[in-house]
Amino acid sequence: MKRPWLAPLALLAHLRADAARSGAAHRPRRLESVALARAELDYAACTETAAKFLEAPVSAADAVERAVDFCAVDARIIDHNYACAHFRQAIERALGLSPEDTTFDSTAFCQATEGYMLDIRGAARVPRTGTGSLLDFKISPLCSRAVAASFAPAEKLDAASVPDFWWTMCMNQDCAHFLPSRTRWCRTQRQPTHSVMVCDAARTYALGEVRSRAADMMSPDEICAMYGAFVRAMGVDVDAYEHVMHEGRVSKVPVPDDKARTLLSAQLVNDASAHYIRDHMSSPIE
């Protein structure tokens, strides 16, 4: 049986290193086969769902708007569309990685979003940070020691420097991202555990966090806690994305209280209705 939707998935897999996709370099071959099979199913589910709100190529902004409107209306039973805010964050980041003039139909949309969701899982595999999946990530004691050693003998780091600090530490990966000619000083060599996109996302998240902080300096424990919060935030967004595009359940998306959930649901549905009316208004008679 022909499966035409596998063609872009194969291209996606070819363009991404195994480690960046799903940590394949650190797993048995059987588990990698299971991961690839899961990716195929996820891509098929995504394109089937995306075809419901993307009938023709549109800009990234329009694709996000239509996707969120679909989420608002499709998931509104018992106000479950509270996940739509996290869904928006996930797809905005995913589509934002493409050139500004890129247009998205259901195929292009899923190539971008499924690739992003695979890549961002690497946030839980950055060396010396912690263990567990995105949603169950636990900071390791090694994190504070590694962070402290990075700016010793100082005991704290200027908060404004933390975003760039995390980008550098994320990129280092025990020399995995450096050219061999520049790693003679490094005693550890291994396949990359995550993509550069993870490091960029960590820096962006940290920028937002330090702007809202009152303290000027951060301790190693605080810096590591921020990274743990970043990983879990990415997990919630991925979880929300899968709820919408893979028709899965929301397992750990934060649930607002009843009043807030009802208000959010009404706002999302009203926005979707307004967008529908705007897009289907008859042209004025001249």
PDB file of C-alpha atoms in Angstrom:
ATOM      1  CA  MET A   1       0.000   0.000   0.000  1.00  0.00           C
ATOM      2  CA  LYS A   2       1.384   3.374  -1.008  1.00  0.00           C
ATOM      3  CA  ARG A   3       1.802   5.944   1.728  1.00  0.00           C
ATOM      4  CA  PRO A   4       2.549   9.281  -0.006  1.00  0.00           C
ATOM      5  CA  TRP A   5       2.678  11.160   3.282  1.00  0.00           C
ATOM      6  CA  LEU A   6       5.871   9.262   4.161  1.00  0.00           C
ATOM      7  CA  ALA A   7       7.879  11.107   1.486  1.00  0.00           C
ATOM      8  CA  PRO A   8       8.200  14.396   3.405  1.00  0.00           C
ATOM      9  CA  LEU A   9       8.730  12.436   6.612  1.00  0.00           C
ATOM     10  CA  ALA A  10      11.657  10.603   5.029  1.00  0.00           C
ATOM     11  CA  LEU A  11      13.095  13.942   3.933  1.00  0.00           C
ATOM     12  CA  LEU A  12      12.624  15.302   7.431  1.00  0.00           C
ATOM     13  CA  ALA A  13      14.443  12.325   8.915  1.00  0.00           C
ATOM     14  CA  HIS A  14      17.273  12.714   6.419  1.00  0.00           C
ATOM     15  CA  LEU A  15      17.780  16.373   7.214  1.00  0.00           C
ATOM     16  CA  ARG A  16      18.028  15.812  10.960  1.00  0.00           C
ATOM     17  CA  ALA A  17      20.754  13.927  12.787  1.00  0.00           C
ATOM     18  CA  ASP A  18      19.523  10.850  14.593  1.00  0.00           C
ATOM     19  CA  ALA A  19      20.545  12.287  17.929  1.00  0.00           C
ATOM     20  CA  ALA A  20      18.754  15.552  17.280  1.00  0.00           C
ATOM     21  CA  ARG A  21      15.594  13.726  16.315  1.00  0.00           C
ATOM     22  CA  SER A  22      15.144  11.306  19.141  1.00  0.00           C
ATOM     23  CA  GLY A  23      18.406  10.431  20.841  1.00  0.00           C
ATOM     24  CA  ALA A  24      18.911   7.443  18.554  1.00  0.00           C
ATOM     25  CA  ALA A  25      22.649   7.319  19.135  1.00  0.00           C
ATOM     26  CA  HIS A  26      22.004   6.459  22.756  1.00  0.00           C
ATOM     27  CA  ARG A  27      19.320   3.801  22.256  1.00  0.00           C
ATOM     28  CA  PRO A  28      19.175   0.203  21.016  1.00  0.00           C
ATOM     29  CA  ARG A  29      18.205  -0.298  17.364  1.00  0.00           C
ATOM     30  CA  ARG A  30      14.860  -1.846  18.346  1.00  0.00           C
ATOM     31  CA  LEU A  31      13.864   1.283  20.263  1.00  0.00           C
ATOM     32  CA  GLU A  32      14.893   3.451  17.321  1.00  0.00           C
ATOM     33  CA  SER A  33      12.584   1.412  15.071  1.00  0.00           C
ATOM     34  CA  VAL A  34       9.741   1.944  17.524  1.00  0.00           C
ATOM     35  CA  ALA A  35      10.467   5.689  17.600  1.00  0.00           C
ATOM     36  CA  LEU A  36      10.428   5.896  13.793  1.00  0.00           C
ATOM     37  CA  ALA A  37       7.142   3.993  13.624  1.00  0.00           C
ATOM     38  CA  ARG A  38       5.675   6.391  16.183  1.00  0.00           C
ATOM     39  CA  ALA A  39       6.922   9.363  14.152  1.00  0.00           C
ATOM     40  CA  GLU A  40       5.222   7.983  11.033  1.00  0.00           C
ATOM     41  CA  LEU A  41       1.917   7.613  12.861  1.00  0.00           C
ATOM     42  CA  ASP A  42       2.223  11.089  14.377  1.00  0.00           C
ATOM     43  CA  TYR A  43       2.934  12.654  10.981  1.00  0.00           C
ATOM     44  CA  ALA A  44      -0.051  10.902   9.432  1.00  0.00           C
ATOM     45  CA  ALA A  45      -2.314  12.083  12.262  1.00  0.00           C
ATOM     46  CA  CYS A  46      -0.970  15.626  11.925  1.00  0.00           C
ATOM     47  CA  THR A  47      -1.597  15.923   8.192  1.00  0.00           C
ATOM     48  CA  GLU A  48      -5.091  14.492   8.584  1.00  0.00           C
ATOM     49  CA  THR A  49      -5.916  17.060  11.266  1.00  0.00           C
ATOM     50  CA  ALA A  50      -4.177  19.986   9.552  1.00  0.00           C
ATOM     51  CA  ALA A  51      -6.167  19.382   6.371  1.00  0.00           C
ATOM     52  CA  LYS A  52      -9.275  20.356   8.351  1.00  0.00           C
ATOM     53  CA  PHE A  53      -8.106  23.946   8.776  1.00  0.00           C
ATOM     54  CA  LEU A  54      -5.534  24.444   5.991  1.00  0.00           C
ATOM     55  CA  GLU A  55      -7.206  24.016   2.619  1.00  0.00           C
ATOM     56  CA  ALA A  56      -4.579  26.046   0.735  1.00  0.00           C
ATOM     57  CA  PRO A  57      -1.112  27.497   1.448  1.00  0.00           C
ATOM     58  CA  VAL A  58      -1.191  30.466   3.842  1.00  0.00           C
ATOM     59  CA  SER A  59       1.331  32.567   5.753  1.00  0.00           C
ATOM     60  CA  ALA A  60       2.693  31.465   9.116  1.00  0.00           C
ATOM     61  CA  ALA A  61       0.509  33.998  10.951  1.00  0.00           C
ATOM     62  CA  ASP A  62      -2.617  32.787   9.166  1.00  0.00           C
ATOM     63  CA  ALA A  63      -1.677  29.153   9.756  1.00  0.00           C
ATOM     64  CA  VAL A  64      -1.320  29.814  13.486  1.00  0.00           C
ATOM     65  CA  GLU A  65      -4.635  31.673  13.607  1.00  0.00           C
ATOM     66  CA  ARG A  66      -6.495  28.903  11.794  1.00  0.00           C
ATOM     67  CA  ALA A  67      -4.888  26.194  13.907  1.00  0.00           C
ATOM     68  CA  VAL A  68      -5.794  27.930  17.173  1.00  0.00           C
ATOM     69  CA  ASP A  69      -9.342  28.589  15.957  1.00  0.00           C
ATOM     70  CA  PHE A  70      -9.660  24.895  15.114  1.00  0.00           C
ATOM     71  CA  CYS A  71      -8.379  24.038  18.595  1.00  0.00           C
ATOM     72  CA  ALA A  72     -10.868  26.419  20.202  1.00  0.00           C
ATOM     73  CA  VAL A  73     -13.891  24.982  18.442  1.00  0.00           C
ATOM     74  CA  ASP A  74     -12.868  21.338  18.223  1.00  0.00           C
ATOM     75  CA  ALA A  75     -11.900  21.014  21.888  1.00  0.00           C
ATOM     76  CA  ARG A  76     -14.511  23.227  23.506  1.00  0.00           C
ATOM     77  CA  ILE A  77     -16.504  20.369  25.112  1.00  0.00           C
ATOM     78  CA  ILE A  78     -16.129  20.706  28.909  1.00  0.00           C
ATOM     79  CA  ASP A  79     -13.869  23.686  28.179  1.00  0.00           C
ATOM     80  CA  HIS A  80     -10.918  21.486  27.276  1.00  0.00           C
ATOM     81  CA  ASN A  81      -9.654  24.155  24.901  1.00  0.00           C
ATOM     82  CA  TYR A  82      -7.605  25.644  27.749  1.00  0.00           C
ATOM     83  CA  ALA A  83      -4.762  23.751  26.041  1.00  0.00           C
ATOM     84  CA  CYS A  84      -5.001  26.069  23.023  1.00  0.00           C
ATOM     85  CA  ALA A  85      -2.746  28.735  24.567  1.00  0.00           C
ATOM     86  CA  HIS A  86       0.088  26.229  24.956  1.00  0.00           C
ATOM     87  CA  PHE A  87      -0.698  24.818  21.510  1.00  0.00           C
ATOM     88  CA  ARG A  88      -0.290  28.329  20.073  1.00  0.00           C
ATOM     89  CA  GLN A  89       3.116  28.745  21.728  1.00  0.00           C
ATOM     90  CA  ALA A  90       4.341  25.444  20.313  1.00  0.00           C
ATOM     91  CA  ILE A  91       3.304  26.071  16.713  1.00  0.00           C
ATOM     92  CA  GLU A  92       4.419  29.714  16.736  1.00  0.00           C
ATOM     93  CA  ARG A  93       7.927  28.595  17.675  1.00  0.00           C
ATOM     94  CA  ALA A  94       7.853  25.779  15.122  1.00  0.00           C
ATOM     95  CA  LEU A  95       6.689  27.879  12.178  1.00  0.00           C
ATOM     96  CA  GLY A  96       8.890  30.770  13.256  1.00  0.00           C
ATOM     97  CA  LEU A  97      11.968  28.733  12.341  1.00  0.00           C
ATOM     98  CA  SER A  98      11.068  28.939   8.634  1.00  0.00           C
ATOM     99  CA  PRO A  99      11.839  31.945   6.381  1.00  0.00           C
ATOM    100  CA  GLU A 100       9.301  34.758   6.715  1.00  0.00           C
ATOM    101  CA  ASP A 101       7.906  34.288   3.212  1.00  0.00           C
ATOM    102  CA  THR A 102       7.195  30.559   3.720  1.00  0.00           C
ATOM    103  CA  THR A 103       3.615  29.457   3.143  1.00  0.00           C
ATOM    104  CA  PHE A 104       2.068  26.446   4.808  1.00  0.00           C
ATOM    105  CA  ASP A 105      -0.420  23.882   3.581  1.00  0.00           C
ATOM    106  CA  SER A 106      -1.155  20.805   5.689  1.00  0.00           C
ATOM    107  CA  THR A 107       2.014  19.036   4.500  1.00  0.00           C
ATOM    108  CA  ALA A 108       4.375  21.966   5.079  1.00  0.00           C
ATOM    109  CA  PHE A 109       2.704  22.729   8.404  1.00  0.00           C
ATOM    110  CA  CYS A 110       3.297  19.204   9.692  1.00  0.00           C
ATOM    111  CA  GLN A 111       6.847  19.016   8.356  1.00  0.00           C
ATOM    112  CA  ALA A 112       7.626  22.123  10.409  1.00  0.00           C
ATOM    113  CA  THR A 113       5.695  21.250  13.552  1.00  0.00           C
ATOM    114  CA  GLU A 114       6.493  17.541  13.758  1.00  0.00           C
ATOM    115  CA  GLY A 115      10.173  18.275  13.166  1.00  0.00           C
ATOM    116  CA  TYR A 116      10.148  20.889  15.911  1.00  0.00           C
ATOM    117  CA  MET A 117       8.389  18.598  18.398  1.00  0.00           C
ATOM    118  CA  LEU A 118      10.968  15.880  17.751  1.00  0.00           C
ATOM    119  CA  ASP A 119      13.873  18.293  18.114  1.00  0.00           C
ATOM    120  CA  ILE A 120      12.669  20.053  21.277  1.00  0.00           C
ATOM    121  CA  ARG A 121      12.597  16.730  23.128  1.00  0.00           C
ATOM    122  CA  GLY A 122      16.377  17.016  23.114  1.00  0.00           C
ATOM    123  CA  ALA A 123      16.053  19.630  25.877  1.00  0.00           C
ATOM    124  CA  ALA A 124      15.807  16.759  28.347  1.00  0.00           C
ATOM    125  CA  ARG A 125      19.078  15.231  27.090  1.00  0.00           C
ATOM    126  CA  VAL A 126      21.514  18.129  27.519  1.00  0.00           C
ATOM    127  CA  PRO A 127      24.495  16.665  29.423  1.00  0.00           C
ATOM    128  CA  ARG A 128      24.903  17.415  33.127  1.00  0.00           C
ATOM    129  CA  THR A 129      21.459  18.976  33.545  1.00  0.00           C
ATOM    130  CA  GLY A 130      19.004  16.287  34.607  1.00  0.00           C
ATOM    131  CA  THR A 131      17.126  13.120  33.767  1.00  0.00           C
ATOM    132  CA  GLY A 132      13.663  12.098  32.640  1.00  0.00           C
ATOM    133  CA  SER A 133      11.315  13.078  29.837  1.00  0.00           C
ATOM    134  CA  LEU A 134      10.181  16.643  29.187  1.00  0.00           C
ATOM    135  CA  LEU A 135       7.203  16.392  31.515  1.00  0.00           C
ATOM    136  CA  ASP A 136       9.008  14.416  34.223  1.00  0.00           C
ATOM    137  CA  PHE A 137      12.371  16.150  34.098  1.00  0.00           C
ATOM    138  CA  LYS A 138      14.387  16.215  37.330  1.00  0.00           C
ATOM    139  CA  ILE A 139      17.454  18.399  37.801  1.00  0.00           C
ATOM    140  CA  SER A 140      20.619  16.420  38.541  1.00  0.00           C
ATOM    141  CA  PRO A 141      23.065  17.310  41.343  1.00  0.00           C
ATOM    142  CA  LEU A 142      25.663  17.435  38.563  1.00  0.00           C
ATOM    143  CA  CYS A 143      23.987  20.540  37.181  1.00  0.00           C
ATOM    144  CA  SER A 144      24.795  22.852  40.078  1.00  0.00           C
ATOM    145  CA  ARG A 145      28.365  21.578  40.242  1.00  0.00           C
ATOM    146  CA  ALA A 146      28.901  22.063  36.505  1.00  0.00           C
ATOM    147  CA  VAL A 147      27.330  25.528  36.571  1.00  0.00           C
ATOM    148  CA  ALA A 148      29.333  26.596  39.636  1.00  0.00           C
ATOM    149  CA  ALA A 149      32.570  25.418  38.040  1.00  0.00           C
ATOM    150  CA  SER A 150      31.816  27.498  34.948  1.00  0.00           C
ATOM    151  CA  PHE A 151      32.127  30.846  36.728  1.00  0.00           C
ATOM    152  CA  ALA A 152      34.247  29.962  39.771  1.00  0.00           C
ATOM    153  CA  PRO A 153      35.583  31.521  41.949  1.00  0.00           C
ATOM    154  CA  ALA A 154      32.490  33.753  41.799  1.00  0.00           C
ATOM    155  CA  GLU A 155      29.562  32.284  43.719  1.00  0.00           C
ATOM    156  CA  LYS A 156      26.809  33.868  41.609  1.00  0.00           C
ATOM    157  CA  LEU A 157      26.284  34.985  38.026  1.00  0.00           C
ATOM    158  CA  ASP A 158      24.767  38.232  36.778  1.00  0.00           C
ATOM    159  CA  ALA A 159      21.163  37.385  35.830  1.00  0.00           C
ATOM    160  CA  ALA A 160      21.521  39.263  32.537  1.00  0.00           C
ATOM    161  CA  SER A 161      24.280  36.826  31.549  1.00  0.00           C
ATOM    162  CA  VAL A 162      22.250  33.671  32.244  1.00  0.00           C
ATOM    163  CA  PRO A 163      20.573  33.397  28.792  1.00  0.00           C
ATOM    164  CA  ASP A 164      23.934  33.437  26.982  1.00  0.00           C
ATOM    165  CA  PHE A 165      25.413  31.195  29.670  1.00  0.00           C
ATOM    166  CA  TRP A 166      22.764  28.530  29.060  1.00  0.00           C
ATOM    167  CA  TRP A 167      23.228  28.769  25.295  1.00  0.00           C
ATOM    168  CA  THR A 168      26.979  28.205  25.661  1.00  0.00           C
ATOM    169  CA  MET A 169      26.612  25.360  28.149  1.00  0.00           C
ATOM    170  CA  CYS A 170      23.925  23.742  25.995  1.00  0.00           C
ATOM    171  CA  MET A 171      26.109  23.989  22.887  1.00  0.00           C
ATOM    172  CA  ASN A 172      29.207  22.553  24.558  1.00  0.00           C
ATOM    173  CA  GLN A 173      27.876  18.987  25.025  1.00  0.00           C
ATOM    174  CA  ASP A 174      31.321  17.672  25.970  1.00  0.00           C
ATOM    175  CA  CYS A 175      32.726  18.913  22.630  1.00  0.00           C
ATOM    176  CA  ALA A 176      30.059  17.256  20.482  1.00  0.00           C
ATOM    177  CA  HIS A 177      29.389  20.449  18.480  1.00  0.00           C
ATOM    178  CA  PHE A 178      33.024  21.427  17.910  1.00  0.00           C
ATOM    179  CA  LEU A 179      35.197  20.559  14.899  1.00  0.00           C
ATOM    180  CA  PRO A 180      37.713  17.731  15.587  1.00  0.00           C
ATOM    181  CA  SER A 181      40.582  20.154  14.918  1.00  0.00           C
ATOM    182  CA  ARG A 182      39.357  22.262  17.815  1.00  0.00           C
ATOM    183  CA  THR A 183      38.762  19.500  20.355  1.00  0.00           C
ATOM    184  CA  ARG A 184      42.271  18.306  21.160  1.00  0.00           C
ATOM    185  CA  TRP A 185      41.755  19.724  24.626  1.00  0.00           C
ATOM    186  CA  CYS A 186      38.601  17.678  25.147  1.00  0.00           C
ATOM    187  CA  ARG A 187      38.720  14.208  26.658  1.00  0.00           C
ATOM    188  CA  THR A 188      35.107  13.315  25.916  1.00  0.00           C
ATOM    189  CA  GLN A 189      33.773  12.669  22.411  1.00  0.00           C
ATOM    190  CA  ARG A 190      30.265  11.481  21.618  1.00  0.00           C
ATOM    191  CA  GLN A 191      27.372  12.037  19.239  1.00  0.00           C
ATOM    192  CA  PRO A 192      25.329  15.203  19.839  1.00  0.00           C
ATOM    193  CA  THR A 193      22.381  14.579  22.145  1.00  0.00           C
ATOM    194  CA  HIS A 194      20.298  17.491  20.871  1.00  0.00           C
ATOM    195  CA  SER A 195      20.090  20.093  18.127  1.00  0.00           C
ATOM    196  CA  VAL A 196      21.167  23.742  18.143  1.00  0.00           C
ATOM    197  CA  MET A 197      17.466  24.649  18.139  1.00  0.00           C
ATOM    198  CA  VAL A 198      17.235  23.417  21.749  1.00  0.00           C
ATOM    199  CA  CYS A 199      19.991  25.821  22.774  1.00  0.00           C
ATOM    200  CA  ASP A 200      18.305  28.720  20.996  1.00  0.00           C
ATOM    201  CA  ALA A 201      15.003  27.885  22.716  1.00  0.00           C
ATOM    202  CA  ALA A 202      16.695  27.697  26.128  1.00  0.00           C
ATOM    203  CA  ARG A 203      18.255  31.125  25.597  1.00  0.00           C
ATOM    204  CA  THR A 204      14.929  32.650  24.508  1.00  0.00           C
ATOM    205  CA  TYR A 205      13.160  31.202  27.547  1.00  0.00           C
ATOM    206  CA  ALA A 206      15.877  32.473  29.900  1.00  0.00           C
ATOM    207  CA  LEU A 207      15.663  35.963  28.382  1.00  0.00           C
ATOM    208  CA  GLY A 208      12.003  36.141  29.301  1.00  0.00           C
ATOM    209  CA  GLU A 209      12.626  34.838  32.796  1.00  0.00           C
ATOM    210  CA  VAL A 210      15.481  37.177  33.753  1.00  0.00           C
ATOM    211  CA  ARG A 211      13.502  40.231  32.621  1.00  0.00           C
ATOM    212  CA  SER A 212      10.887  39.478  35.272  1.00  0.00           C
ATOM    213  CA  ARG A 213      13.379  38.853  38.081  1.00  0.00           C
ATOM    214  CA  ALA A 214      13.995  41.381  40.826  1.00  0.00           C
ATOM    215  CA  ALA A 215      17.383  39.956  41.852  1.00  0.00           C
ATOM    216  CA  ASP A 216      20.472  40.946  39.870  1.00  0.00           C
ATOM    217  CA  MET A 217      22.494  37.813  40.639  1.00  0.00           C
ATOM    218  CA  MET A 218      21.656  34.104  40.418  1.00  0.00           C
ATOM    219  CA  SER A 219      23.147  31.116  42.223  1.00  0.00           C
ATOM    220  CA  PRO A 220      23.992  27.806  40.487  1.00  0.00           C
ATOM    221  CA  ASP A 221      20.890  26.213  42.023  1.00  0.00           C
ATOM    222  CA  GLU A 222      18.682  29.021  40.683  1.00  0.00           C
ATOM    223  CA  ILE A 223      20.255  28.783  37.237  1.00  0.00           C
ATOM    224  CA  CYS A 224      19.643  25.031  37.130  1.00  0.00           C
ATOM    225  CA  ALA A 225      16.085  25.450  38.407  1.00  0.00           C
ATOM    226  CA  MET A 226      15.440  27.850  35.528  1.00  0.00           C
ATOM    227  CA  TYR A 227      16.590  25.226  33.040  1.00  0.00           C
ATOM    228  CA  GLY A 228      14.345  22.640  34.678  1.00  0.00           C
ATOM    229  CA  ALA A 229      11.394  25.020  34.334  1.00  0.00           C
ATOM    230  CA  PHE A 230      12.279  25.524  30.660  1.00  0.00           C
ATOM    231  CA  VAL A 231      12.267  21.778  29.968  1.00  0.00           C
ATOM    232  CA  ARG A 232       8.925  21.272  31.686  1.00  0.00           C
ATOM    233  CA  ALA A 233       7.416  24.276  29.861  1.00  0.00           C
ATOM    234  CA  MET A 234       8.467  22.751  26.544  1.00  0.00           C
ATOM    235  CA  GLY A 235       6.874  19.492  27.677  1.00  0.00           C
ATOM    236  CA  VAL A 236       3.541  21.166  28.388  1.00  0.00           C
ATOM    237  CA  ASP A 237       3.567  22.826  24.962  1.00  0.00           C
ATOM    238  CA  VAL A 238       4.390  19.535  23.212  1.00  0.00           C
ATOM    239  CA  ASP A 239       1.665  17.812  25.222  1.00  0.00           C
ATOM    240  CA  ALA A 240      -0.869  20.434  24.129  1.00  0.00           C
ATOM    241  CA  TYR A 241       0.248  20.105  20.506  1.00  0.00           C
ATOM    242  CA  GLU A 242      -0.212  16.348  20.578  1.00  0.00           C
ATOM    243  CA  HIS A 243      -3.642  16.764  22.161  1.00  0.00           C
ATOM    244  CA  VAL A 244      -4.776  18.841  19.195  1.00  0.00           C
ATOM    245  CA  MET A 245      -2.896  17.369  16.236  1.00  0.00           C
ATOM    246  CA  HIS A 246      -2.725  13.717  17.300  1.00  0.00           C
ATOM    247  CA  GLU A 247      -6.118  13.683  18.993  1.00  0.00           C
ATOM    248  CA  GLY A 248      -4.441  12.629  22.218  1.00  0.00           C
ATOM    249  CA  ARG A 249      -5.447  13.481  25.745  1.00  0.00           C
ATOM    250  CA  VAL A 250      -4.031  16.381  27.721  1.00  0.00           C
ATOM    251  CA  SER A 251      -2.141  14.771  30.556  1.00  0.00           C
ATOM    252  CA  LYS A 252      -0.195  17.563  32.245  1.00  0.00           C
ATOM    253  CA  VAL A 253      -1.315  20.841  30.708  1.00  0.00           C
ATOM    254  CA  PRO A 254      -2.084  23.143  33.670  1.00  0.00           C
ATOM    255  CA  VAL A 255      -5.854  23.305  34.180  1.00  0.00           C
ATOM    256  CA  PRO A 256      -7.246  26.747  35.128  1.00  0.00           C
ATOM    257  CA  ASP A 257      -9.963  26.974  37.755  1.00  0.00           C
ATOM    258  CA  ASP A 258     -13.549  26.625  36.521  1.00  0.00           C
ATOM    259  CA  LYS A 259     -14.213  30.360  36.193  1.00  0.00           C
ATOM    260  CA  ALA A 260     -10.974  31.082  34.347  1.00  0.00           C
ATOM    261  CA  ARG A 261     -11.410  28.029  32.126  1.00  0.00           C
ATOM    262  CA  THR A 262     -14.937  29.044  31.134  1.00  0.00           C
ATOM    263  CA  LEU A 263     -13.836  32.618  30.416  1.00  0.00           C
ATOM    264  CA  LEU A 264     -10.873  31.450  28.335  1.00  0.00           C
ATOM    265  CA  SER A 265     -13.062  29.021  26.409  1.00  0.00           C
ATOM    266  CA  ALA A 266     -15.606  31.729  25.610  1.00  0.00           C
ATOM    267  CA  GLN A 267     -12.874  34.103  24.459  1.00  0.00           C
ATOM    268  CA  LEU A 268     -11.286  31.484  22.192  1.00  0.00           C
ATOM    269  CA  VAL A 269     -14.608  30.506  20.633  1.00  0.00           C
ATOM    270  CA  ASN A 270     -15.617  34.162  20.162  1.00  0.00           C
ATOM    271  CA  ASP A 271     -12.291  34.884  18.454  1.00  0.00           C
ATOM    272  CA  ALA A 272     -12.775  31.883  16.173  1.00  0.00           C
ATOM    273  CA  SER A 273     -16.294  33.063  15.306  1.00  0.00           C
ATOM    274  CA  ALA A 274     -15.069  36.584  14.559  1.00  0.00           C
ATOM    275  CA  HIS A 275     -12.338  35.238  12.287  1.00  0.00           C
ATOM    276  CA  TYR A 276     -14.879  33.072  10.458  1.00  0.00           C
ATOM    277  CA  ILE A 277     -17.222  36.010   9.888  1.00  0.00           C
ATOM    278  CA  ARG A 278     -14.320  38.188   8.697  1.00  0.00           C
ATOM    279  CA  ASP A 279     -13.121  35.555   6.236  1.00  0.00           C
ATOM    280  CA  HIS A 280     -16.593  34.779   4.872  1.00  0.00           C
ATOM    281  CA  MET A 281     -18.030  38.273   4.515  1.00  0.00           C
ATOM    282  CA  SER A 282     -19.431  39.032   1.086  1.00  0.00           C
ATOM    283  CA  SER A 283     -17.598  41.640  -0.940  1.00  0.00           C
ATOM    284  CA  PRO A 284     -19.329  45.053  -0.837  1.00  0.00           C
ATOM    285  CA  ILE A 285     -21.517  45.857  -3.820  1.00  0.00           C
ATOM    286  CA  GLU A 286     -20.034  48.624  -5.934  1.00  0.00           C
TER     287      GLU A 286
END
